[in-house]
Coordinates of C-alpha atoms in Angstrom, one line a residue:
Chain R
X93 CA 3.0 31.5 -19.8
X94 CA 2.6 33.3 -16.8
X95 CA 1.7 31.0 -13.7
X96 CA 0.6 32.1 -9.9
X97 CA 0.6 29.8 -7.1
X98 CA -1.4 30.4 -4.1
X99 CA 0.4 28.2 -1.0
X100 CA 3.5 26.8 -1.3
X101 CA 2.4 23.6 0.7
X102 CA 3.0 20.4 -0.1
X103 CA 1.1 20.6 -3.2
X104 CA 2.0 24.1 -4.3
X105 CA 5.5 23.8 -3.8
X106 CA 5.9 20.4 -5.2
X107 CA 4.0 21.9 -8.5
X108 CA 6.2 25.1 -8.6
X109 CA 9.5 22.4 -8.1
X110 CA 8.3 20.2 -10.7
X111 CA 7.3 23.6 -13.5
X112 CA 11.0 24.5 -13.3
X113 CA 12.6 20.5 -13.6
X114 CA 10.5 20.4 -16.8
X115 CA 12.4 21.3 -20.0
X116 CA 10.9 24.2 -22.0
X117 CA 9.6 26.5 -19.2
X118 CA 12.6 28.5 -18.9
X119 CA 10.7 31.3 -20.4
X120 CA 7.5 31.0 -18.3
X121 CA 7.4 33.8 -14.9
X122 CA 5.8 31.9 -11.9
X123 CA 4.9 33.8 -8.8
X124 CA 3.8 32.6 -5.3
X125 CA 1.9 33.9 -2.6
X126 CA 2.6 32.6 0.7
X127 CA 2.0 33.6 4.6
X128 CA 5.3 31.7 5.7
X129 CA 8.2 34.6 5.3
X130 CA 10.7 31.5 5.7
X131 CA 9.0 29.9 2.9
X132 CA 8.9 32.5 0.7
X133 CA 12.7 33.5 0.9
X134 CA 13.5 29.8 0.8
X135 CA 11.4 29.5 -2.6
X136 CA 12.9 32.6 -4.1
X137 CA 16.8 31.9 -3.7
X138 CA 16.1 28.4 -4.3
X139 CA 14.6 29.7 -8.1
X140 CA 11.8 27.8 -7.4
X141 CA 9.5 31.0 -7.8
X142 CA 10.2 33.9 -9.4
X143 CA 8.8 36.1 -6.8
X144 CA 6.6 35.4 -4.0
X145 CA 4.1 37.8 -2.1
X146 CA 3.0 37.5 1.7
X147 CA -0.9 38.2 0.6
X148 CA -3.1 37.6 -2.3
X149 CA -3.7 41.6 -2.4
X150 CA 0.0 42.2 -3.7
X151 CA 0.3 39.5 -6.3
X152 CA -0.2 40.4 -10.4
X153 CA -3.3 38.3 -10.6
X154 CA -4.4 40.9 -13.4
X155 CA -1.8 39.8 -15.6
X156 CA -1.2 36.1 -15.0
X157 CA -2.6 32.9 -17.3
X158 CA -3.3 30.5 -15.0
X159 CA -3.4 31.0 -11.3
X160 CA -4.0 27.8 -9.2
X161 CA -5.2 27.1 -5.6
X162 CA -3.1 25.0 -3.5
X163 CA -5.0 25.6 -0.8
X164 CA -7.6 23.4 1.5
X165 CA -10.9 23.0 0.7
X166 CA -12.3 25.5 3.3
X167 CA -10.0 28.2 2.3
X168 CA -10.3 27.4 -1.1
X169 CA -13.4 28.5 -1.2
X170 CA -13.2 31.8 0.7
X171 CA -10.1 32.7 -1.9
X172 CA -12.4 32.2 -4.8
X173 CA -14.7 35.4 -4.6
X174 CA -11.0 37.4 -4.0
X175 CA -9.6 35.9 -6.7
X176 CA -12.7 35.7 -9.7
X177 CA -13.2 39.5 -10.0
X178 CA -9.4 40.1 -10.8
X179 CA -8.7 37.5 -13.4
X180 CA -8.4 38.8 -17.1
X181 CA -10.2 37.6 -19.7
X182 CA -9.3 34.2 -20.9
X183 CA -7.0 33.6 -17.8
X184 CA -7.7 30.1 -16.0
X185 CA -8.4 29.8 -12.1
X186 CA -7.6 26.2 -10.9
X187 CA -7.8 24.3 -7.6
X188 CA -6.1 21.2 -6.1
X189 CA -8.5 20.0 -3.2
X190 CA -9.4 16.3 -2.8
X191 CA -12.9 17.2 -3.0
X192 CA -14.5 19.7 -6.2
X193 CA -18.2 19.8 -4.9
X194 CA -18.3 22.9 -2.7
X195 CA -15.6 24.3 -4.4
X196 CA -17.2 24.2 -7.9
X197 CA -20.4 25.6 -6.3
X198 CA -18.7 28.2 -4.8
X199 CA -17.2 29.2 -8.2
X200 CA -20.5 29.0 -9.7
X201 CA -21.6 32.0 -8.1
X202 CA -18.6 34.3 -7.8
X203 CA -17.4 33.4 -12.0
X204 CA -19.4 35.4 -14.5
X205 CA -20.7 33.1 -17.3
X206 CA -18.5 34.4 -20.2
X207 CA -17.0 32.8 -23.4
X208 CA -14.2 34.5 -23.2
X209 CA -13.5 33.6 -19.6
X210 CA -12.1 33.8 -16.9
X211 CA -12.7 30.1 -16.3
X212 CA -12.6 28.4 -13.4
X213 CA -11.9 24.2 -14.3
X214 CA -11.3 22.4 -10.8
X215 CA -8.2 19.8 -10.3
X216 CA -7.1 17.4 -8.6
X217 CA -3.6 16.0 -8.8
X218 CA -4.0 12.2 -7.4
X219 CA -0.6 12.4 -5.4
X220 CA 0.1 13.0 -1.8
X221 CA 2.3 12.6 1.2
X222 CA 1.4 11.9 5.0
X223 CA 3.4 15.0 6.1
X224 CA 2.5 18.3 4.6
X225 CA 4.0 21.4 3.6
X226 CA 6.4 23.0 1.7
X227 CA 9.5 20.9 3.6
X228 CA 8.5 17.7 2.4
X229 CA 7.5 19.3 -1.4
X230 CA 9.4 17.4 -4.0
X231 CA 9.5 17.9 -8.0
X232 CA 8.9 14.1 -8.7
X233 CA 5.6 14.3 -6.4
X234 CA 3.5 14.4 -9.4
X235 CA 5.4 11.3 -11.3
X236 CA 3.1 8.7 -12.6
X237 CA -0.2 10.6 -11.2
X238 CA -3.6 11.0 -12.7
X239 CA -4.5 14.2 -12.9
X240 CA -8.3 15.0 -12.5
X241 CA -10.3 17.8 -14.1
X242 CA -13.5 19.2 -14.0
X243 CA -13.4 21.7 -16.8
X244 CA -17.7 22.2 -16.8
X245 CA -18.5 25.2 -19.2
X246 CA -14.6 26.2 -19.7
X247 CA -13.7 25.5 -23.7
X248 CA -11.0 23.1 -24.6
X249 CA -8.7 25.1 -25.5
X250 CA -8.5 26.2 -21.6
X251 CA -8.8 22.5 -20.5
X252 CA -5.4 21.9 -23.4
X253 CA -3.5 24.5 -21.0
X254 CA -4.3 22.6 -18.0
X255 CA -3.3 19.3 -19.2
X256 CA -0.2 20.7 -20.6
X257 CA 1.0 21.7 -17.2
X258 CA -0.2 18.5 -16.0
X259 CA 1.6 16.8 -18.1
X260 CA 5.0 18.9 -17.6
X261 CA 5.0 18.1 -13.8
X262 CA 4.7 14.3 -14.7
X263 CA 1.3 13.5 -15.0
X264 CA 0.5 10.0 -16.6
X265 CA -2.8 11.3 -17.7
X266 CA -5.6 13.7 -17.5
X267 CA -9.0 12.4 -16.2
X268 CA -11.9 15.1 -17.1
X269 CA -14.9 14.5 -15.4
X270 CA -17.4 16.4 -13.2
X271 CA -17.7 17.4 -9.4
X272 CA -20.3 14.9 -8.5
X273 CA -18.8 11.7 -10.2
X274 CA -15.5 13.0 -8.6
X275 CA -16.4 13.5 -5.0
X276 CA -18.1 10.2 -5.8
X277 CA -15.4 7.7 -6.6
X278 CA -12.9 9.8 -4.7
X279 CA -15.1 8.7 -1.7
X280 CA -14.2 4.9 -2.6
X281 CA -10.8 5.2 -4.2
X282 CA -9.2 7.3 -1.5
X283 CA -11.0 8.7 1.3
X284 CA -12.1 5.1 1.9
X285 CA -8.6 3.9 2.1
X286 CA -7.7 6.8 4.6
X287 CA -10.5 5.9 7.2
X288 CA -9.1 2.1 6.2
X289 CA -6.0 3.1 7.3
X290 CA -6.6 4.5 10.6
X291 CA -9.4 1.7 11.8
X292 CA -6.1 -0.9 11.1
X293 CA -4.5 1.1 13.7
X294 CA -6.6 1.7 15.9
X295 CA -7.1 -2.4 16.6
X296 CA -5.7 -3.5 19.7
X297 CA -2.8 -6.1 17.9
X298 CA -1.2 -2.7 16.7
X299 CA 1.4 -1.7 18.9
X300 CA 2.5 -5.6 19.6
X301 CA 2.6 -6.3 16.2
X302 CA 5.7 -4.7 15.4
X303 CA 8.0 -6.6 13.3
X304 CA 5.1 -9.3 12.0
X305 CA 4.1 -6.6 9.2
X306 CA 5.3 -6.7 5.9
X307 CA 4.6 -4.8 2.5
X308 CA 0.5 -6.0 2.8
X309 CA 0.5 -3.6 5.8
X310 CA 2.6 -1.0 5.1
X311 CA 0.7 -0.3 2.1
X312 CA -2.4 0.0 3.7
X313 CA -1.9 1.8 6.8
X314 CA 0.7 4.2 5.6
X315 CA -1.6 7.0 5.5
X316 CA -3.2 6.9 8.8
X317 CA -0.1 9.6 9.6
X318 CA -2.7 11.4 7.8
X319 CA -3.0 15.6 8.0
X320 CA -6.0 15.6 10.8
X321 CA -7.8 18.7 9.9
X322 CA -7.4 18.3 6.3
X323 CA -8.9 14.9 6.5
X324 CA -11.7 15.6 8.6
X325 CA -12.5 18.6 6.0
X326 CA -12.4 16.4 3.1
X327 CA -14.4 13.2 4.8
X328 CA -16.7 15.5 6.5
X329 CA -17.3 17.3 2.9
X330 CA -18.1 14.2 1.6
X331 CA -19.7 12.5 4.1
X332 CA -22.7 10.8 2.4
X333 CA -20.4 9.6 -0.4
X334 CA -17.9 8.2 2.2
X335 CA -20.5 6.8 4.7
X336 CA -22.0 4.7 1.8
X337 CA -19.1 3.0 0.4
X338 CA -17.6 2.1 3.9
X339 CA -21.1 0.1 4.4
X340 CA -20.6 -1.8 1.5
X341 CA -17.4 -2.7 2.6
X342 CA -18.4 -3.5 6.0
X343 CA -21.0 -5.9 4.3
X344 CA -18.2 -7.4 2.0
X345 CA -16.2 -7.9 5.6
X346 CA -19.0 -9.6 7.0
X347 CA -19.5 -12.0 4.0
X348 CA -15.8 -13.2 4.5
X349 CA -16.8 -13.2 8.9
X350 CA -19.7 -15.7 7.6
X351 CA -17.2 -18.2 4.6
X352 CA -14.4 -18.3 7.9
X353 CA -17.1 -18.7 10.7
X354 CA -19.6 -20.7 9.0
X355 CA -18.2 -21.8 5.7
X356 CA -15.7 -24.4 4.1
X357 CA -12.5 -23.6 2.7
X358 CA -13.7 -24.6 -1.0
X359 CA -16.3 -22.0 -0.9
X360 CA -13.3 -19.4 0.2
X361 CA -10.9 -21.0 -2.1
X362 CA -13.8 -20.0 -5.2
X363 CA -14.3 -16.8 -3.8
X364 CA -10.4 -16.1 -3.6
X365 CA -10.2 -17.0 -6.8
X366 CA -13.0 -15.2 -8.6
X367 CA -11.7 -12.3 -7.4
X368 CA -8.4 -12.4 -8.0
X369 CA -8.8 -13.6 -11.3
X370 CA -11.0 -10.3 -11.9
X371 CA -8.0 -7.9 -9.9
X372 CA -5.6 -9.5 -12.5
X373 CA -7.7 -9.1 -15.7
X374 CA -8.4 -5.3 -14.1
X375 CA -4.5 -4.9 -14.1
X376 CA -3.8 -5.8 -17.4
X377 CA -6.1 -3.6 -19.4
Chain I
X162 CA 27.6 -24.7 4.3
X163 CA 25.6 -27.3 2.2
X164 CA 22.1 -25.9 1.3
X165 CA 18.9 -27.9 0.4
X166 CA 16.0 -25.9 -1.2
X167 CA 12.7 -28.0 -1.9
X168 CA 10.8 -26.3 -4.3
X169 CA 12.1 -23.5 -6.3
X170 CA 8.9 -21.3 -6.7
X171 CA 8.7 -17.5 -5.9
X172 CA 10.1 -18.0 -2.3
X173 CA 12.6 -20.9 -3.0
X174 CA 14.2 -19.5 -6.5
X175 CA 14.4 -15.5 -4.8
X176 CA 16.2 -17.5 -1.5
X177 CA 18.6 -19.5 -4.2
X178 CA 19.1 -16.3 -6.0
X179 CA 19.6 -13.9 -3.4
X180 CA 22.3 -16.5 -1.8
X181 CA 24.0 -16.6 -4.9
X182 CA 24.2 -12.6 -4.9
X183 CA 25.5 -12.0 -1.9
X184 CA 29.4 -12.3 -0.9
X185 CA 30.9 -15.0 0.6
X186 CA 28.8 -17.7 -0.4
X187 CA 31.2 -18.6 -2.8
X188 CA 32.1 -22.3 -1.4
X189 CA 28.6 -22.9 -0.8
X190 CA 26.5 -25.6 -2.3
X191 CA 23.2 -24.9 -2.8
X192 CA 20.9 -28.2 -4.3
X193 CA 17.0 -28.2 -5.1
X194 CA 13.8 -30.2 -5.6
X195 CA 12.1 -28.8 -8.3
X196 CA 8.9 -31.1 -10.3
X197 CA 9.2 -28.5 -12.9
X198 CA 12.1 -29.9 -15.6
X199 CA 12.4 -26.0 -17.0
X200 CA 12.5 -24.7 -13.5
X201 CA 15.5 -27.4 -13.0
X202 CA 17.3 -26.6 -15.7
X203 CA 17.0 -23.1 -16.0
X204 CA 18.1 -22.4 -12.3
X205 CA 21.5 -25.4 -13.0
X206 CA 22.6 -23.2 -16.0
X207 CA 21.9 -19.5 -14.6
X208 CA 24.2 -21.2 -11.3
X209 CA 21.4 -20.5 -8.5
X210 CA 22.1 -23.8 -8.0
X211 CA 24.5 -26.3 -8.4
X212 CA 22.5 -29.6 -8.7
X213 CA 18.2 -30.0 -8.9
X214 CA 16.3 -33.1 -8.6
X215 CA 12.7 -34.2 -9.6
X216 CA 12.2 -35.7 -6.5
X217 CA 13.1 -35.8 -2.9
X218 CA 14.5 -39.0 -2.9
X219 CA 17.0 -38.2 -5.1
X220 CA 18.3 -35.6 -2.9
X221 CA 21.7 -35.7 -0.5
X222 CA 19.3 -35.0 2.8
X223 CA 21.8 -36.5 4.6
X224 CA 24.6 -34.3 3.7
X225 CA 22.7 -31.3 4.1
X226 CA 23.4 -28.6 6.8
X227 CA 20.0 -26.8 6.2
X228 CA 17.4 -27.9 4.2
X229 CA 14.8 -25.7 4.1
X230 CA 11.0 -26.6 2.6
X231 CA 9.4 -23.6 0.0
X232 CA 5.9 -25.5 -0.2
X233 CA 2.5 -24.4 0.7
X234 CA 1.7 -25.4 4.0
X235 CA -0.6 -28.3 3.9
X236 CA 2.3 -29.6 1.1
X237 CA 5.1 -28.7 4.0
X238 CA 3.1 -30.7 6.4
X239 CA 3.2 -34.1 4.2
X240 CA 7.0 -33.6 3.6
X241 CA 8.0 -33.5 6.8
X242 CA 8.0 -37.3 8.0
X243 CA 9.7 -37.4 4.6
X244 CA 12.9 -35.7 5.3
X245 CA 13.3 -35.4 9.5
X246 CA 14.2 -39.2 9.3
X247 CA 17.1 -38.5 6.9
X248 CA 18.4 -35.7 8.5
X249 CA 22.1 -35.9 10.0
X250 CA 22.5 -34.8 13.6
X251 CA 23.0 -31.0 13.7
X252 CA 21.3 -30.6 10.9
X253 CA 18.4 -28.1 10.6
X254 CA 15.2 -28.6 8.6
X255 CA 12.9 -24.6 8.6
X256 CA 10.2 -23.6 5.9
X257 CA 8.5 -20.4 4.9
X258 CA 5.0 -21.1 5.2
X259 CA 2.6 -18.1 6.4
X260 CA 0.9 -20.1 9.1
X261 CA 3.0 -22.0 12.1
X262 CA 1.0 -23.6 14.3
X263 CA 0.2 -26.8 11.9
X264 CA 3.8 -26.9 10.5
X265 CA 5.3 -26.7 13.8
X266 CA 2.4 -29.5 15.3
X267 CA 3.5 -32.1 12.4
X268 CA 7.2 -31.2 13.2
X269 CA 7.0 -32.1 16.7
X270 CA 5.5 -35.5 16.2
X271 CA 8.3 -36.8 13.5
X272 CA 11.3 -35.3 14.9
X273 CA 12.8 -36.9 17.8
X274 CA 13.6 -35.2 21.1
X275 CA 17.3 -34.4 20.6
X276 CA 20.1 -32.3 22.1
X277 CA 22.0 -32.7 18.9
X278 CA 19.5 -32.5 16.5
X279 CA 18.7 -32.5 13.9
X280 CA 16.2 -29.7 14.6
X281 CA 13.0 -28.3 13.2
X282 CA 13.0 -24.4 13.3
X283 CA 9.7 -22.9 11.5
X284 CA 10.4 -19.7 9.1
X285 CA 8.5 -16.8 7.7
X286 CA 10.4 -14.2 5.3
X287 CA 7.9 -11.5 5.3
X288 CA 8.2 -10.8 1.7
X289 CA 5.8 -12.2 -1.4
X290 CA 4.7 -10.8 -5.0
X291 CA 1.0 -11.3 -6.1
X292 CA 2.7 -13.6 -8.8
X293 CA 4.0 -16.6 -7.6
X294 CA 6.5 -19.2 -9.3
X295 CA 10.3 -19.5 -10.2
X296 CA 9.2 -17.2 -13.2
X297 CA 8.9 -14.1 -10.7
X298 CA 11.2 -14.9 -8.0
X299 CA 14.0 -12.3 -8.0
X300 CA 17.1 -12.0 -5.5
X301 CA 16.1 -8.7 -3.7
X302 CA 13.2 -10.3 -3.0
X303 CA 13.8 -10.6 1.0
X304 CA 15.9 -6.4 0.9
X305 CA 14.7 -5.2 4.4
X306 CA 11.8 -7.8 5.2
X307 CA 11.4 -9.0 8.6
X308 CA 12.2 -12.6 8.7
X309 CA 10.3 -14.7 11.1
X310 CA 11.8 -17.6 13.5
X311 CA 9.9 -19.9 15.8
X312 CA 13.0 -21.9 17.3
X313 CA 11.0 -23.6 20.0
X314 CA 13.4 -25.9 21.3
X315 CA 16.4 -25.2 19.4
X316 CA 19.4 -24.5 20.4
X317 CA 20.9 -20.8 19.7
X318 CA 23.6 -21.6 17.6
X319 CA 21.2 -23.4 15.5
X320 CA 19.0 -19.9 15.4
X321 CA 22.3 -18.1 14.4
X322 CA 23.0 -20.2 11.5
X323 CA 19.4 -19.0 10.4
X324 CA 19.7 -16.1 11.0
X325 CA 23.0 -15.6 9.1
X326 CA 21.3 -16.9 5.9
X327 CA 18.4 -14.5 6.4
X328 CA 20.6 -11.2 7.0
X329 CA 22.8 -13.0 3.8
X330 CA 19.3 -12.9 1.4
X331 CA 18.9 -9.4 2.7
X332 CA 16.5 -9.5 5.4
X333 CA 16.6 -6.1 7.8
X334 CA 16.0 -8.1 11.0
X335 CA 15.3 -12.0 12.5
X336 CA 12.3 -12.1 14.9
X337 CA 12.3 -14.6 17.4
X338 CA 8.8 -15.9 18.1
X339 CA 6.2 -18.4 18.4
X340 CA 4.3 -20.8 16.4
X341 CA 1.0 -19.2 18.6
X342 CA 2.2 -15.6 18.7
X343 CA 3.1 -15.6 14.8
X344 CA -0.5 -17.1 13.9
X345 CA -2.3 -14.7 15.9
X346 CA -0.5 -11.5 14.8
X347 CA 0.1 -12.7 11.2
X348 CA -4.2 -12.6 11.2
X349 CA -3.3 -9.5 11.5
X350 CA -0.9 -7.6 9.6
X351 CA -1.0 -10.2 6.7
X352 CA -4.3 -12.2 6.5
X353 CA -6.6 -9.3 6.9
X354 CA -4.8 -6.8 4.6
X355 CA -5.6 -9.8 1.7
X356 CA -9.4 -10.0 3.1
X357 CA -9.2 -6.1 2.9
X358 CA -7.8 -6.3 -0.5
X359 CA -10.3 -8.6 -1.9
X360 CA -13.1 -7.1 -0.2
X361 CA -12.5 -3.4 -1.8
X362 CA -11.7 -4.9 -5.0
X363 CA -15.3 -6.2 -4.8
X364 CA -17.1 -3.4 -4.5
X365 CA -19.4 -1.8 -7.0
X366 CA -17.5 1.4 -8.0
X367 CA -13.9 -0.6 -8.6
X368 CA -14.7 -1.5 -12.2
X369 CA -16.0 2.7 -12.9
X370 CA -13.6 4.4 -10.9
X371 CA -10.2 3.8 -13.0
X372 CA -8.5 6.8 -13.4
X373 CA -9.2 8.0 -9.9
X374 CA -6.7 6.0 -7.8
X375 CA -3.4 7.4 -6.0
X376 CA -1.2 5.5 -4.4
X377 CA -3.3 4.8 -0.9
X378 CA -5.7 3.1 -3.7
X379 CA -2.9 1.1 -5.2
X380 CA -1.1 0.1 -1.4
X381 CA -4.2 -1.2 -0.2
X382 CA -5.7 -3.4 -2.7
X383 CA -2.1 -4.3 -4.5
X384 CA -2.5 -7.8 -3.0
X385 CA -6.0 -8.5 -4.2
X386 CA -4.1 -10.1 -7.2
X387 CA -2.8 -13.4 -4.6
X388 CA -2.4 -17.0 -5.3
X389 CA -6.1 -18.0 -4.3
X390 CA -5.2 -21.6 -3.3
X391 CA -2.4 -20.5 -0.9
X392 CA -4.2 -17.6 0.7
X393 CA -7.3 -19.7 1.1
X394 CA -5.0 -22.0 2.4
X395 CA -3.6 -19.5 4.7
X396 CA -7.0 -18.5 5.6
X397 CA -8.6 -21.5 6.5
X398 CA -6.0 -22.6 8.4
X399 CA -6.1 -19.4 10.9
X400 CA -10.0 -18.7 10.5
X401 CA -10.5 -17.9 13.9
X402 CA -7.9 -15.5 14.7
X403 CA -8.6 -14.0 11.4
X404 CA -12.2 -13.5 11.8
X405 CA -11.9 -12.4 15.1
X406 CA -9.8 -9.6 13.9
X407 CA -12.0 -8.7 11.4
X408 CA -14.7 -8.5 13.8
X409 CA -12.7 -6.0 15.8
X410 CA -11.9 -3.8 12.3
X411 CA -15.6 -4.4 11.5
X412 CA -16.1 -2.1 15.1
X413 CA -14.0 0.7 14.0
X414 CA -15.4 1.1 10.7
X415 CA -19.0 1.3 12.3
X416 CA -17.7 3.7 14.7
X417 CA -16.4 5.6 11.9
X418 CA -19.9 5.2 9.8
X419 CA -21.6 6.8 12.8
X420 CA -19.3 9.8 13.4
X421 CA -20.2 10.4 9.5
X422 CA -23.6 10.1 9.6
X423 CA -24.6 10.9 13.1
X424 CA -21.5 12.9 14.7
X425 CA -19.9 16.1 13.9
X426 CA -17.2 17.0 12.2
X427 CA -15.4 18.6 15.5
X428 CA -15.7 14.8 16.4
X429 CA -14.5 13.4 13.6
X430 CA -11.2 15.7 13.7
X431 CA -10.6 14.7 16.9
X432 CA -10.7 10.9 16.5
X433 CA -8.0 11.6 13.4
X434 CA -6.1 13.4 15.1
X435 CA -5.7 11.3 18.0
X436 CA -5.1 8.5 15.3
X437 CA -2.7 10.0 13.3
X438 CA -0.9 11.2 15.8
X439 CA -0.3 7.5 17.2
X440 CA 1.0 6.4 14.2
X441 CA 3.4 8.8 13.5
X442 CA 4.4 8.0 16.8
X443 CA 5.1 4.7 16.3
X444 CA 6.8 5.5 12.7
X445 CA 9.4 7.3 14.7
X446 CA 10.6 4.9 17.5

């Protein structure tokens, strides 16, 4: 197979890493296209990429399998219409971006509807770090991941090739669904937890709190060293989604305000228990 | 040293084990109180300790050099009167309850005014599992936890004997505080990241949106699974400096809501940025 990557970031360089650690790929060609020159030399000496171009313009896309996006959201979707026209038949574009509306949309229009492709299926590797870019890419980002998908019209034989490679960089699983029910729970099961993270430390006990916090709070504030523009990109993309869920929260806050404020500790106590009784029970299937 | 553990459940059997891993301990004794006869004789004959009792009153109190309570609080509190009587002078009694100011208050009123003790010093490892009981308790349990002291009016080489056995279970650092200071920032960085927990774990979309959750899912709603008798416990016992700051992360998540649905998403950048950039501040010192 012959794979293009297009930014070596955090995600694209952690994907090109993890490729070559997997056993079997020795045969496959993957190239790169990245602005950094440091980057670029660094990925090539290292083996990490076969070659790797400074613009979009000089790489094979003609004569590669599956090229994938590791780009934001924004310039995700300004790549696409350079990218569509070039693809060969039956050659798979994919994307990486924590939110597949506008990208999908964007597809829509520049991806001519063909059953023998091109086919552009949108991903979305659940895995991350605070800091970005290719310095802090590792091959064992991926471990233990779901990996989303959003295959729309493309057959299953395409989708197959995806979740091979997802499974090669150490996937637990593939999760096909479709841009609306993604940008939907992705709103709740991780942008949520981002804006979470920052509120926590934004409150005044922050700074004086050092040395009171244990694995409770690391866990949840950890990303609020968050990427800032990235972040505001993907809330602001999904900013209905988002706004909703963090007013259900705040109304699930306020019910435990009212049980401390106004309540007695058996009604807590039943609460508690109810629903950690339900977490458990969710952990075991 | 002679050692006195009452109550071998998650905290007391991982403090037992991780005594008997470490070096040097080797001419230590370690006894328990345990109600549970397969607790007792599973920790005798796997040598966490050397002797376990069924009761209190069976126990060498008097020829202990620490004792130190592994109960719940409100349990904690109705032990107290029990041993401080019984203590030798020198000796120090400490437990590992989440919550300090009703410990400490009880200890205060049964132990007598001494310069040569024996002295109360209140405890908090900062370390837990959602599963609780001798059954889950594991020596590198404590590895780089903060471990909380309230010495009040202890003398320091009283605190150092502490602290010795908290750097011996593995604990990264001993923080000197108070009974007060720990309850208030405790609401904090422990109490609300359960409320937080439970609350997300309560929303409509957990139960449909398995498959989409990365690791800022999984750090922030780990703990949902708790003990829901000690953490309403814990709760109920600090309900007004936890609702209070729940009120205050109630705030930030409106002012988020708005910038979603009313600001812009120059705004919005802004505010993560300024965010994000404080904490990876404060990572760094």
């Amino acid at each position: 197979m012959r794979i293009g990557i297009i930014g070596l970031g955090l995600i694209g360089g952690s994907f090109a890493m993890a490729l070559r650690a997997a056993t079997g790929t020795e045969h496959e060609s993957i190239w790169a296209v990245e602005r950094d020159a440091t980057v670029r030399s660094g990925a090539t000496s290292a083996g990490v990429v076969d070659t790797a171009f400074a613009s979009v313009n000089q790489a094979p896309i003609e004569n590669t399998d599956v090229v994938l996006l590791c780009l934001h959201p924004a310039a995700c979707v300004d790549m696409l219409p350079l990218i569509a026209p070039r693809l060969s038949p039956g050659a798979i574009l994919s994307d990486v971006c924590g939110i597949k509306g506008p990208v999908a949309a964007r597809a829509r229009e520049v991806f001519p509807a063909s059953d023998a492709g091109p086919w552009f299926i949108g991903g979305h590797p659940m895995a991350g770090k605070e800091r970005g870019g290719y310095a802090n890419a590792s091959p064992t980002l991926f471990q233990r991941a779901h990996y989303l998908l959003c295959p729309e019209g493309a057959p299953p034989d395409a989708v197959e090739r995806l979740r091979g490679l997802a499974k090669r960089v150490g996937c637990i699983d593939v999760i096909l669904t479709d841009p609306s029910t993604h940008d939907t729970n992705i709103a709740y099961t991780s942008q949520m937890m981002h804006v979470l993270a920052l509120a926590i430390c934004e409150q005044q006990p922050f700074a004086g709190s050092f040395g009171f916090e244990g694995n409770s709070f690391r866990g949840a504030t950890r990303v609020a060293a968050l990427e800032a523009d990235l972040w505001a990109e993907l809330f602001w993309d999904n900013r209905q989604a988002l706004a909703r869920v963090l007013d259900e929260l705040t109304g699930k806050l306020g019910e435990y305000h009212v049980l401390l404020t106004e309540g007695n500790r058996e009604a807590l106590a039943r609460r508690l228990r109810e629903t950690s009784d339900m977490k458990k029970a969710m952990e075991k299937r």
